[in-house]
mmCIF file of C-alpha atoms in Angstrom:
data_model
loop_
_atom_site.group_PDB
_atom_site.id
_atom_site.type_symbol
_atom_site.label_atom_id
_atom_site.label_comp_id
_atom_site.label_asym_id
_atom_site.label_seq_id
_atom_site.Cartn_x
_atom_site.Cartn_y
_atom_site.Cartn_z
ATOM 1 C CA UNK A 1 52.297 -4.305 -0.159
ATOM 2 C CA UNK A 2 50.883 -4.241 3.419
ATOM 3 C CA UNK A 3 49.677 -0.830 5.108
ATOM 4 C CA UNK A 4 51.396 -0.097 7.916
ATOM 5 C CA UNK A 5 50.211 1.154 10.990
ATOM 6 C CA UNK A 6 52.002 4.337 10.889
ATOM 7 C CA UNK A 7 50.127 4.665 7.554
ATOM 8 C CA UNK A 8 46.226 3.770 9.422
ATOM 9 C CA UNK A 9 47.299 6.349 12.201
ATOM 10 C CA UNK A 10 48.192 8.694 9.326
ATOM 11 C CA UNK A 11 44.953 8.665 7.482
ATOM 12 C CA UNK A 12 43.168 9.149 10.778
ATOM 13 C CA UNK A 13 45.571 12.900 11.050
ATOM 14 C CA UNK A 14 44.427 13.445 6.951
ATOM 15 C CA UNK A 15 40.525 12.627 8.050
ATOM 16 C CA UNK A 16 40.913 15.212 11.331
ATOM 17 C CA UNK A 17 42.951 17.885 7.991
ATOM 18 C CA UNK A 18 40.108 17.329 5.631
ATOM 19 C CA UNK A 19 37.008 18.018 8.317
ATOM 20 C CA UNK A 20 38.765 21.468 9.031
ATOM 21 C CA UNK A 21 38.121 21.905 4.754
ATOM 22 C CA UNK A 22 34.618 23.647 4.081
ATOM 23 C CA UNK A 23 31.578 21.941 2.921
ATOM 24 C CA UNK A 24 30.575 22.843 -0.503
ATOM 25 C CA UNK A 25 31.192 21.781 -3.860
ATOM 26 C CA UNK A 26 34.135 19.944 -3.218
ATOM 27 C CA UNK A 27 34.417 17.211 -0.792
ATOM 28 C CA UNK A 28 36.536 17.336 2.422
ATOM 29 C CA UNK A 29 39.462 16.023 1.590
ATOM 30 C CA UNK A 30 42.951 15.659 3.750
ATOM 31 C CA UNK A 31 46.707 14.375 2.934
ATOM 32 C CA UNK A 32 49.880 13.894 5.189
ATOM 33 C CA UNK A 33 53.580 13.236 3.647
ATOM 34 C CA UNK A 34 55.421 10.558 5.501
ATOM 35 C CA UNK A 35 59.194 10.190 4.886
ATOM 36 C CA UNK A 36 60.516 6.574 4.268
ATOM 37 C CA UNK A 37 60.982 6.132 7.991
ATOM 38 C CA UNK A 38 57.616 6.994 8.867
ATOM 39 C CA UNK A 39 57.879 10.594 10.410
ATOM 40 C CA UNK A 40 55.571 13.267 9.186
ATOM 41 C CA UNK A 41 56.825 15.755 7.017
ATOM 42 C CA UNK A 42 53.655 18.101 6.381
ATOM 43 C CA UNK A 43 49.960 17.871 5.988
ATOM 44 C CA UNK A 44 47.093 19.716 3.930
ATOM 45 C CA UNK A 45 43.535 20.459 3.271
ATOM 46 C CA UNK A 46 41.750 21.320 0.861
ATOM 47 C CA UNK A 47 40.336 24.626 1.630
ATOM 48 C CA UNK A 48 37.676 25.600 -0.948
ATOM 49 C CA UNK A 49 36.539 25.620 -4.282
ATOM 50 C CA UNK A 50 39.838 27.672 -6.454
ATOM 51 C CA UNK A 51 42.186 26.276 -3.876
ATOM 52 C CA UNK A 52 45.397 24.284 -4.396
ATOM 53 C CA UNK A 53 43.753 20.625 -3.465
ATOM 54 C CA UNK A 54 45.009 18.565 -0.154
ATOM 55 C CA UNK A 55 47.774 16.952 -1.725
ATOM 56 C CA UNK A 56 49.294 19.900 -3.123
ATOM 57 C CA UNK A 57 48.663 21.971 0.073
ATOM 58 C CA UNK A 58 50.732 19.164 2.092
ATOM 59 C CA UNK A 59 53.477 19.325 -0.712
ATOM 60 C CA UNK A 60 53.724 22.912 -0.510
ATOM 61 C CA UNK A 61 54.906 23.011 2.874
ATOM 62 C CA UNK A 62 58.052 20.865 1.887
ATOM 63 C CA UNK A 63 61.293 22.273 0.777
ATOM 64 C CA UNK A 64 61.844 21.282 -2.668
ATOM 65 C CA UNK A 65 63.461 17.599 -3.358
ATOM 66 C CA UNK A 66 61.991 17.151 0.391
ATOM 67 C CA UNK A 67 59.102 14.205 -0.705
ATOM 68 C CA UNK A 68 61.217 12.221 -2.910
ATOM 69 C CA UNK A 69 60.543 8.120 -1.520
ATOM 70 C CA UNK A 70 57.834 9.525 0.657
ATOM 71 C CA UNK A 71 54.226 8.377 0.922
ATOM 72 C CA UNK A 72 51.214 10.235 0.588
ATOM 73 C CA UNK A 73 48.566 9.539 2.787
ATOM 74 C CA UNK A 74 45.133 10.784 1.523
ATOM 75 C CA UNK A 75 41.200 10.526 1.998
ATOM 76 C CA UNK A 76 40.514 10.887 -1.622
ATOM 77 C CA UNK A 77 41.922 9.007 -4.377
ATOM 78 C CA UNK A 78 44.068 11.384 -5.946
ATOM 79 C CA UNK A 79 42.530 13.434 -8.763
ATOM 80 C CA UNK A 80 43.566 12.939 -12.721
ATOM 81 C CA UNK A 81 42.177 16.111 -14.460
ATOM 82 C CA UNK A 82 42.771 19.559 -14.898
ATOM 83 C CA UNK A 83 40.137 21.971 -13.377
ATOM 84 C CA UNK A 84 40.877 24.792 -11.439
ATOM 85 C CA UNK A 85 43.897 23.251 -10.277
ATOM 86 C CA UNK A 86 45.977 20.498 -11.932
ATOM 87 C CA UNK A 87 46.024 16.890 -11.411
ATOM 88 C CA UNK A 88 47.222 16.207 -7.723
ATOM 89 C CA UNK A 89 48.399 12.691 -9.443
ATOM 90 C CA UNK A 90 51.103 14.255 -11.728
ATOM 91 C CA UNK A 91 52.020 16.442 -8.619
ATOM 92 C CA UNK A 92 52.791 13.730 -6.623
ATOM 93 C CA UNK A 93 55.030 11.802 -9.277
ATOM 94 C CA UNK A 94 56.736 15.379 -10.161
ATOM 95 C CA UNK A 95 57.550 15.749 -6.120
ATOM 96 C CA UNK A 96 58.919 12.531 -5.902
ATOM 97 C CA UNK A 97 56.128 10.497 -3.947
ATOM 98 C CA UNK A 98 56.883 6.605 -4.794
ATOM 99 C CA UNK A 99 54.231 5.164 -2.485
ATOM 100 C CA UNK A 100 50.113 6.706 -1.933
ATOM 101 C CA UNK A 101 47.854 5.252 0.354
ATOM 102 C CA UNK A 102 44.448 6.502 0.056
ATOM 103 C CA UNK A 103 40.759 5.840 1.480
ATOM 104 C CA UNK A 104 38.332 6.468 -1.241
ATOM 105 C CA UNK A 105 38.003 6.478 -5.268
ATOM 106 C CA UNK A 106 37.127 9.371 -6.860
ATOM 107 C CA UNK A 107 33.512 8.588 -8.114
ATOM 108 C CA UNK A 108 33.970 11.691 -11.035
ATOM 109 C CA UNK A 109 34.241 10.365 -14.598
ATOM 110 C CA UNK A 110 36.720 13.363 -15.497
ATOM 111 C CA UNK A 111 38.601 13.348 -12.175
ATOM 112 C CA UNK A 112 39.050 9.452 -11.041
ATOM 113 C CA UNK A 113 41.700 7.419 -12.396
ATOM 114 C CA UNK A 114 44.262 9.054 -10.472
ATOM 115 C CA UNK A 115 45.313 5.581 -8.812
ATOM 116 C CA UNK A 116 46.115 4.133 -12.503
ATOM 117 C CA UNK A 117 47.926 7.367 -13.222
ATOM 118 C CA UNK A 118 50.320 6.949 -10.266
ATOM 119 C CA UNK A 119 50.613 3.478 -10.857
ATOM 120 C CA UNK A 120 51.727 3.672 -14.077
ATOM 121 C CA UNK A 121 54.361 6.059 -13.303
ATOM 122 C CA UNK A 122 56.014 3.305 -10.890
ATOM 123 C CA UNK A 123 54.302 5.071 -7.498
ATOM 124 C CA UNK A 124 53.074 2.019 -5.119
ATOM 125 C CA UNK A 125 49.048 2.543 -4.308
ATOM 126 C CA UNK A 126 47.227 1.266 -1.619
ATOM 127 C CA UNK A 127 43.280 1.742 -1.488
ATOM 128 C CA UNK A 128 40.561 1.663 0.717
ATOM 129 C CA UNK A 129 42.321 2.212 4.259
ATOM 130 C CA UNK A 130 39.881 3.618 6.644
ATOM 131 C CA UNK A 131 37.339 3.986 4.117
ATOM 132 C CA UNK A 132 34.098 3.763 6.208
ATOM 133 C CA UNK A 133 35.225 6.249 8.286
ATOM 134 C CA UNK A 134 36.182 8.501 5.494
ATOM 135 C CA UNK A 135 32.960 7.807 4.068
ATOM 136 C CA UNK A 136 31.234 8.912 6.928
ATOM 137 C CA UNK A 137 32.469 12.566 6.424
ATOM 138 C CA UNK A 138 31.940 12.939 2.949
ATOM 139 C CA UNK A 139 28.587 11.172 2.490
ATOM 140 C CA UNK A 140 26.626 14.065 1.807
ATOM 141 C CA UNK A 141 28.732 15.031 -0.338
ATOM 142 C CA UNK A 142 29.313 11.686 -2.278
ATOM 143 C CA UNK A 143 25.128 11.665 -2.360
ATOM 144 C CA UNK A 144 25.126 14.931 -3.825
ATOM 145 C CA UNK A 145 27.541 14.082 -6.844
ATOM 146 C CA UNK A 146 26.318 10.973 -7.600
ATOM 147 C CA UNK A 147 22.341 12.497 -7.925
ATOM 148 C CA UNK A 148 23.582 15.667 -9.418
ATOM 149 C CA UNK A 149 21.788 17.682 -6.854
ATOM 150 C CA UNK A 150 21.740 18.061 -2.637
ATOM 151 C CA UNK A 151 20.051 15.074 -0.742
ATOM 152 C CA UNK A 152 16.402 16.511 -0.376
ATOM 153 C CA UNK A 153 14.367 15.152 2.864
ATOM 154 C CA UNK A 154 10.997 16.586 3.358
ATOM 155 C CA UNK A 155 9.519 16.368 6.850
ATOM 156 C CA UNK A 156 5.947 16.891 8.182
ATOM 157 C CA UNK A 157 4.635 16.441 11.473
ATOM 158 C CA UNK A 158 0.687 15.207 11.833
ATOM 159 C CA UNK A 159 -1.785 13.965 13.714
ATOM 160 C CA UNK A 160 -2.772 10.727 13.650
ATOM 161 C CA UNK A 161 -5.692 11.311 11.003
ATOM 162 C CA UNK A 162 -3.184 13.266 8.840
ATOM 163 C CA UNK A 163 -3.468 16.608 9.489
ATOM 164 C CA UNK A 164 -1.126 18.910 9.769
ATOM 165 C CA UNK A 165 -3.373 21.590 11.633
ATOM 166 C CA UNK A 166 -6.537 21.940 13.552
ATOM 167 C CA UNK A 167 -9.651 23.317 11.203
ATOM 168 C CA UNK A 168 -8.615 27.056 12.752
ATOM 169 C CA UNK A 169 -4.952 26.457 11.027
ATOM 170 C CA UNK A 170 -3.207 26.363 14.943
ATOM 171 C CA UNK A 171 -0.736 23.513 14.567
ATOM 172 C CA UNK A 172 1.898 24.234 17.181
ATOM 173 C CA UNK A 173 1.603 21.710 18.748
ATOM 174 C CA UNK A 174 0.856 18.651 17.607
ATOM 175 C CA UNK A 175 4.104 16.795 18.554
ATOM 176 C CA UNK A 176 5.237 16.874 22.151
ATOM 177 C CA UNK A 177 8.771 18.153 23.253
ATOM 178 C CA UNK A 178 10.725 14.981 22.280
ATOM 179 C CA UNK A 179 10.121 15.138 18.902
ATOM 180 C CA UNK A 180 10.177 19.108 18.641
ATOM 181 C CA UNK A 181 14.166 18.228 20.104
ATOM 182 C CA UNK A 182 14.671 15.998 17.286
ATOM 183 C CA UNK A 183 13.435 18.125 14.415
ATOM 184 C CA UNK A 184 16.139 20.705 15.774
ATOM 185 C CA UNK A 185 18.802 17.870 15.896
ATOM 186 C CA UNK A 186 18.374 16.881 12.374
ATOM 187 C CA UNK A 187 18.078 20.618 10.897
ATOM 188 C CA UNK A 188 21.759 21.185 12.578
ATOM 189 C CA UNK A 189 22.862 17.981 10.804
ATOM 190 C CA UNK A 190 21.551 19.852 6.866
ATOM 191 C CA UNK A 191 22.965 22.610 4.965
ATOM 192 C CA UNK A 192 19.930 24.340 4.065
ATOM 193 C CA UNK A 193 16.473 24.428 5.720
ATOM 194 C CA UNK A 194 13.283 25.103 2.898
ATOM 195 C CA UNK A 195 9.947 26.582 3.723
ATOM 196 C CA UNK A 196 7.463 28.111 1.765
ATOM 197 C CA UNK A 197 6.505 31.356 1.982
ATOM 198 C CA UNK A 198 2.979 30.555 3.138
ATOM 199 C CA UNK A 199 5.140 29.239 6.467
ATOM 200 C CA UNK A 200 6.430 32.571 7.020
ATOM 201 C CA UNK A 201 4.004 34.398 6.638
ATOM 202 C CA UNK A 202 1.586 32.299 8.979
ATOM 203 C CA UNK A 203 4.187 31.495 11.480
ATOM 204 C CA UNK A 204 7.230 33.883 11.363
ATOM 205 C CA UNK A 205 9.608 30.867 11.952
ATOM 206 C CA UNK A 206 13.151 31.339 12.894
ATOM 207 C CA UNK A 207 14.407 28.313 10.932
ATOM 208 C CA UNK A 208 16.929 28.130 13.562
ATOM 209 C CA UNK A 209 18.277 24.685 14.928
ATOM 210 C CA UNK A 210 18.283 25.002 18.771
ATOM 211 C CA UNK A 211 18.934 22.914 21.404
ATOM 212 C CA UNK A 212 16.907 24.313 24.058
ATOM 213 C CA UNK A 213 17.438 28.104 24.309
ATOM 214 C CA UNK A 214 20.875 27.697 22.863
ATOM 215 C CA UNK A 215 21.545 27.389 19.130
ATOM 216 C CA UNK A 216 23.540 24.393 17.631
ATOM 217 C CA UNK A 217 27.478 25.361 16.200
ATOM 218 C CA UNK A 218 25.865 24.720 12.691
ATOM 219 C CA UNK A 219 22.921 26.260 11.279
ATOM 220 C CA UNK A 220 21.423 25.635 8.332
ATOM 221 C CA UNK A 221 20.644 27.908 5.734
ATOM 222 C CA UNK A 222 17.278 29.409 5.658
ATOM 223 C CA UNK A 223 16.125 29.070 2.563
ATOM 224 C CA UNK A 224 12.199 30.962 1.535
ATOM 225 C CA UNK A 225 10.330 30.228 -1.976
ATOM 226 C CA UNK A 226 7.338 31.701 -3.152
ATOM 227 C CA UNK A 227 5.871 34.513 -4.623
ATOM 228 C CA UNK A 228 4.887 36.643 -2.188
ATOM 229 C CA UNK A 229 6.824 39.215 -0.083
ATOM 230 C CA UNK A 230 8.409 38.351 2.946
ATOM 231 C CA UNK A 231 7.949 40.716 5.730
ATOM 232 C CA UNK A 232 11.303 42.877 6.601
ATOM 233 C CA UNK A 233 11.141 41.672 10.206
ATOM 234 C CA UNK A 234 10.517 38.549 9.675
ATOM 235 C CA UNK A 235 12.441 36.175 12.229
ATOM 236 C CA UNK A 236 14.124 34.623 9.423
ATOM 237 C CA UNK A 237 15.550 37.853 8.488
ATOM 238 C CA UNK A 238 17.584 37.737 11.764
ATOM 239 C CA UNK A 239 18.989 34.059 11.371
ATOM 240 C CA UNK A 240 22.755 33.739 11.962
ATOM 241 C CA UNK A 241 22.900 33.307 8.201
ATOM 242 C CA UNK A 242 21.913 35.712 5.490
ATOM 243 C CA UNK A 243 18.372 33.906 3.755
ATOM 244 C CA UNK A 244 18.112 32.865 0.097
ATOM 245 C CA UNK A 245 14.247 34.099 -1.138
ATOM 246 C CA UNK A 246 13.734 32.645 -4.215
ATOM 247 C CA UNK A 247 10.304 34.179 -6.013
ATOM 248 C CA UNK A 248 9.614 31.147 -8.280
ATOM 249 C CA UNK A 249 7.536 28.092 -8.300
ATOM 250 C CA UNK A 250 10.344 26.248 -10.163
ATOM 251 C CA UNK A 251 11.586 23.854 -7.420
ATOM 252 C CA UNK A 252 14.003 22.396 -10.368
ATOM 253 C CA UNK A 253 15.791 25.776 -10.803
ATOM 254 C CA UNK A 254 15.958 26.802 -6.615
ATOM 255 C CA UNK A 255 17.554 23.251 -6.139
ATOM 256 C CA UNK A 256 19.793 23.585 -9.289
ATOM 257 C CA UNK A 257 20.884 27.231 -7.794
ATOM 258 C CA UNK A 258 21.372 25.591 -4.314
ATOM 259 C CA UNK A 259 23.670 22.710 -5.679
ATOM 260 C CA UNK A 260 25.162 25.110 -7.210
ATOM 261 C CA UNK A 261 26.409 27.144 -4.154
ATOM 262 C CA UNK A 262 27.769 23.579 -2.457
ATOM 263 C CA UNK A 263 24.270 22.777 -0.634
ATOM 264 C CA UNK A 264 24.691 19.242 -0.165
ATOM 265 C CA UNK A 265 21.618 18.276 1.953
ATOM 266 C CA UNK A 266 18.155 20.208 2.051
ATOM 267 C CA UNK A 267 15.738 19.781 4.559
ATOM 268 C CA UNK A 268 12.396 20.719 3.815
ATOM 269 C CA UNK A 269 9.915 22.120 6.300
ATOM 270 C CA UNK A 270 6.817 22.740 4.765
ATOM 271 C CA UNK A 271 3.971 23.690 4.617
ATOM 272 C CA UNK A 272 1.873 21.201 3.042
ATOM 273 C CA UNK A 273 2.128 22.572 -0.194
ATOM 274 C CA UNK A 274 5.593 22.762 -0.558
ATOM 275 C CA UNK A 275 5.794 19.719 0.970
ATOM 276 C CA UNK A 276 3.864 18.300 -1.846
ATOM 277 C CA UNK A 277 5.702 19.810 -4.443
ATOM 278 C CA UNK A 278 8.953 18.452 -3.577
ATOM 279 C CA UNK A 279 7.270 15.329 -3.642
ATOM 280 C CA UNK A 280 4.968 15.584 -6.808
ATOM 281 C CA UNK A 281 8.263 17.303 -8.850
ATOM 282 C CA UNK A 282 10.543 13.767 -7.483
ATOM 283 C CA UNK A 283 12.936 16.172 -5.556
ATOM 284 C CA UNK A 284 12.602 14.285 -2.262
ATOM 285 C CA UNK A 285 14.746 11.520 -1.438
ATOM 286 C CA UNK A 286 13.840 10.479 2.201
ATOM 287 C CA UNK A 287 10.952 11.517 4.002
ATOM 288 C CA UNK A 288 10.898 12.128 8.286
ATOM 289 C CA UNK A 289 7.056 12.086 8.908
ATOM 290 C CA UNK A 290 5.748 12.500 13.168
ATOM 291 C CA UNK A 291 3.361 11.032 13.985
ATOM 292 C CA UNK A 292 1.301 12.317 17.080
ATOM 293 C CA UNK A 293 -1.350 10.311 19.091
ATOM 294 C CA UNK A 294 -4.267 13.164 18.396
ATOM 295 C CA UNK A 295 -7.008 13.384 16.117
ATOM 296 C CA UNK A 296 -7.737 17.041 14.882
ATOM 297 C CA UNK A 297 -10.236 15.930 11.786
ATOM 298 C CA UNK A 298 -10.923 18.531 9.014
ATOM 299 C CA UNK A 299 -9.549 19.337 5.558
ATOM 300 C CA UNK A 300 -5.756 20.183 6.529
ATOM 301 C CA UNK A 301 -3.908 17.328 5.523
ATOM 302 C CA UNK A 302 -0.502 17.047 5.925
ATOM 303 C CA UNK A 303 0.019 16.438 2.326
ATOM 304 C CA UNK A 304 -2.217 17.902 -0.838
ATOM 305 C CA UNK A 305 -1.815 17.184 -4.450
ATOM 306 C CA UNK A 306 1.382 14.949 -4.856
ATOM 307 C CA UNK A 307 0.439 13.546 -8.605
ATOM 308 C CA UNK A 308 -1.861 10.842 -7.365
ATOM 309 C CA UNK A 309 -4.472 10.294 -9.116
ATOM 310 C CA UNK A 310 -5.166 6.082 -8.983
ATOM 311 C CA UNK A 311 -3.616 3.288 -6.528
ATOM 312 C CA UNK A 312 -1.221 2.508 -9.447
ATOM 313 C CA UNK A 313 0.344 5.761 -9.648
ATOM 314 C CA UNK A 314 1.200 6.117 -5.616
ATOM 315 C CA UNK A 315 4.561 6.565 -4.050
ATOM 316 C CA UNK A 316 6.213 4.021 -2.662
ATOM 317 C CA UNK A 317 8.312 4.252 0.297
ATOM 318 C CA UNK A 318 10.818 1.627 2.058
ATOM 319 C CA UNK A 319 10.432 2.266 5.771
ATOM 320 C CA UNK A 320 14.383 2.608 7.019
ATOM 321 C CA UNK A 321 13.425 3.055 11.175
ATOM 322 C CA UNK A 322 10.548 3.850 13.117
ATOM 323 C CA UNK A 323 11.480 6.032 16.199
ATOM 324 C CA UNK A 324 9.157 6.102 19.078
ATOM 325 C CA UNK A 325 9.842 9.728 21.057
ATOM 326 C CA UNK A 326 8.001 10.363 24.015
ATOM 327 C CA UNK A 327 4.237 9.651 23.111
ATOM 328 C CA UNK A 328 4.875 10.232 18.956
ATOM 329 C CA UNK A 329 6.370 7.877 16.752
ATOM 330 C CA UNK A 330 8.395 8.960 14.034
ATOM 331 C CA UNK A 331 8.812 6.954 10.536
ATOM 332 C CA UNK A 332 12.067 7.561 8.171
ATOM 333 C CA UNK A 333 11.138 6.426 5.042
ATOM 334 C CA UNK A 334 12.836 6.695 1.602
ATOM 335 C CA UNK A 335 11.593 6.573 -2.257
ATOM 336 C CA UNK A 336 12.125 3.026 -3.983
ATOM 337 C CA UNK A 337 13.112 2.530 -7.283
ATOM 338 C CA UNK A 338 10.548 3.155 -10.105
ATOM 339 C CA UNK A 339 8.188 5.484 -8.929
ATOM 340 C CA UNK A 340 6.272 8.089 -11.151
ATOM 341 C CA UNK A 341 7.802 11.208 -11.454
ATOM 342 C CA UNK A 342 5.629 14.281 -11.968
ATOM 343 C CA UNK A 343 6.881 17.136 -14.420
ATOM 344 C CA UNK A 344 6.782 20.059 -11.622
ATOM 345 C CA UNK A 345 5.697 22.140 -14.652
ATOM 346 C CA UNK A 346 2.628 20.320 -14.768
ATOM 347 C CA UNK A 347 2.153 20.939 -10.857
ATOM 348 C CA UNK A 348 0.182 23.897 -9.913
ATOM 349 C CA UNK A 349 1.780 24.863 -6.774
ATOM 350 C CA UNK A 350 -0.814 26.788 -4.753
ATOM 351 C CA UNK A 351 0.603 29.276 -1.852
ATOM 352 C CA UNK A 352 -2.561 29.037 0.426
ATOM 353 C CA UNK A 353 -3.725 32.182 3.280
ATOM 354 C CA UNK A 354 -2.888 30.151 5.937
ATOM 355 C CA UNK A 355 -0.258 27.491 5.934
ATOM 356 C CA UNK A 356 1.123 25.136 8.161
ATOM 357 C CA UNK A 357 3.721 26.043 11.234
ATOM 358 C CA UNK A 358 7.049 24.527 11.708
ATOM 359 C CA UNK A 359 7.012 22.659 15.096
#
C-alpha cells in the first residue's frame, strides 16, 4: 500500500517528538496516531531509559477504544521484546492500530522483528519512510549499538614535523584561530570530551566547547583518566557538567563505564599519550589530525608508542576529507578493516611531567 503524504508529513512531527527524547542508551525515538481520515490524534516520545517507549507514550494520551483503524507513525521499527517496558508491537495490535508506518528497523537481535509481529497480527506495515533523515538523528546512536561501545575519535593538532609541542613543552599555539573554531565545533557535536590527566595538570583546560566567548547549548562531558590527583580548582572542575575522573589505565573499562551511562560519541583530546593509547588499545575509530605550516623539531611527537614496531604492523587509515582552514589543513581519517589490535594490557601507558595542551 502507498504512503500517503499525510503519513511523510507525519513522520517529519514523530522525528521533531523523538529529538525532544534524551540521548543515552536508548535511541531518540518519536510516534504520532493518525485516525483513518488522517487527523492527528496524539503523539509521544520516548523520554529515557525506564520510560513507557514512543509508541506507548502516544497511545496513552488516547481515550480507550480511541486508536482502533488508526495508523501509527514511528521513527523506529516498533520493538518485539520485553525489557523494561513491553513490546510496543503487541501494544499497538491490543489498541487497535491496523496500519504502522515506520522509518527505521530495529538493528537489536532481541528487540527487532516488531514489523513481522504486527504483520502477522493483520496490522498493514510500511518501512523506510524518511529514513535518511531519521538516520541522521540517531546515527550516533545506531554506531554505538552496532560496535558495542561510543564512537571514539581521537584528535591531535601538530606541526608539520609532528610535534605536538615546542622542546620547552609550550604548544598553544600551533594551529591558528580557524582551526582552534573548529576543534570547539566538533567537541559541541560529542557527548564526552577525554583528556589525560597529564593535560590537566600542564594546561588546566576547561574542556569547554565555545564559540568565541560564548559556550555552545551542548557541552560535552569532561571526562579525566589517570592516576594522579587532579587539582580542586582545576578549570574542569567548574565545567557546566559535573567531570567523570577515572584513576585507571584501563581504557577498556572507562569506555565500558561510559557506554554504559548512554555516551554515544567520545572525543579524545590528548595528550600524546593518551592519544596513543586509544590508538595502541583499537578504541579509536576516526582520527581529526591539524596540521600546521611550522616546524618546532625535537622529541615531542604528536604520537608515542602506538604498537608499532615494523612497517607490517602500522595502522592504516582511509582518508574521508582533507579540510584546509585558514593556513592549516586538517585530515579526517578513519581505521580500515584488518588492522592489528594491541591488548591495552600489554601497553604501558606512561603519564609524562609535562604533557601536551588542548588548543
Amino acid at each position: 500500500m502507498a504512503v500517503h503524504e499525510v503519513e511523510r508529513d507525519a513522520m517529519t512531527r514523530a522525528l521533531h517528538a523523538a529529538a525532544r527524547g534524551p540521548r543515552g542508551v536508548n535511541p531518540q525515538v518519536g510516534a504520532v496516531i493518525l485516525s483513518a481520515a488522517g487527523e492527528i490524534l496524539a503523539e509521544g516520545w520516548h523520554h529515557g531509559a525506564g520510560t513507557p517507549h514512543a509508541e506507548v507514550d502516544a497511545l496513552s494520551k488516547l481515550p480507550e477504544g480511541a486508536a482502533r483503524g488508526a495508523t501509527a507513525v514511528v521513527t523506529l521499527e516498533p520493538c518485539n521484546h520485553t525489557g523494561r517496558t513491553g513490546p510496543c508491537a503487541v501494544a499497538l495490535i491490543d489498541s487497535g492500530i491496523t496500519r504502522v508506518v515506520y522509518a527505521l528497523d530495529d538493528p537489536g537481535v532481541t528487540s527487532g522483528g516488531g514489523a513481522e509481529r504486527l504483520r502477522a497480527a493483520g496490522v498493514e506495515v510500511e518501512s523506510g519512510v524518511q529514513a535518511e533523515a531519521v538516520h541522521a538523528l540517531i546515527e550516533d546512536w545506531l554506531i554505538a549499538h552496532r560496535l558495542g561501545r561510543p564512537q571514539i575519535t581521537v584528535k591531535w593538532a601538530q606541526s608539520l614535523d609532528g610535534r605536538a609541542a615546542a622542546a620547552d613543552g609550550t604548544s598553544q599555539w600551533i594551529t591558528g584561530p580557524q582551526a582552534r573554531a573548529d576543534v570547539h565545533r566538533r567537541r559541541a557535536d560529542a557527548d564526552a570530551i577525554v583528556v589525560g590527566t597529564g593535560t590537566v595538570l600542564a594546561d588546566d583546560p576547561a574542556l569547554t566547547a565555545r564559540d568565541h566567548d560564548a559556550l555552545y547549548p551542548h557541552q560535552p562531558t569532561p571526562v579525566v583518566i589517570g592516576t594522579r590527583e587532579t587539582p580542586t580548582d582545576a578549570a574542569v572542575r567548574r565545567h557546566p557538567h559535573e567531570a567523570l575522573f577515572y584513576d585507571t589505565r584501563d581504557l577498556a573499562a572507562v569506555v565500558a563505564d561510559l557506554h554504559a551511562r548512554g555516551i554515544q560519541s567520545i572525543f579524545v583530546e590528548g595528550g600524546p599519550t593518551l592519544a596513543s593509547a586509544f590508538i595502541a588499545a583499537g578504541l579509536a575509530d576516526r582520527v581529526l589530525a591539524y596540521v600546521a605550516p611550522v616546524l618546532l623539531g625535537g622529541g615531542r611527537v604528536a604520537l608515542t608508542d602506538i604498537g608499532v614496531s615494523t612497517i607490517a604492523e602500522a595502522r592504516r587509515l582511509a582518508v574521508d576529507e582533507w579540510v584546509p582552514l585558514g593556513a592549516d589543513l586538517l585530515a579526517i581519517a578513519h581505521f580500515t578493516p584488518g588492522v592489528n589490535e594491541t591488548d591495552l594490557n600489554e601497553t604501558d601507558l606512561h603519564e609524562p611531567d609535562l604533557d601536551e595542551g588542548v588548543r
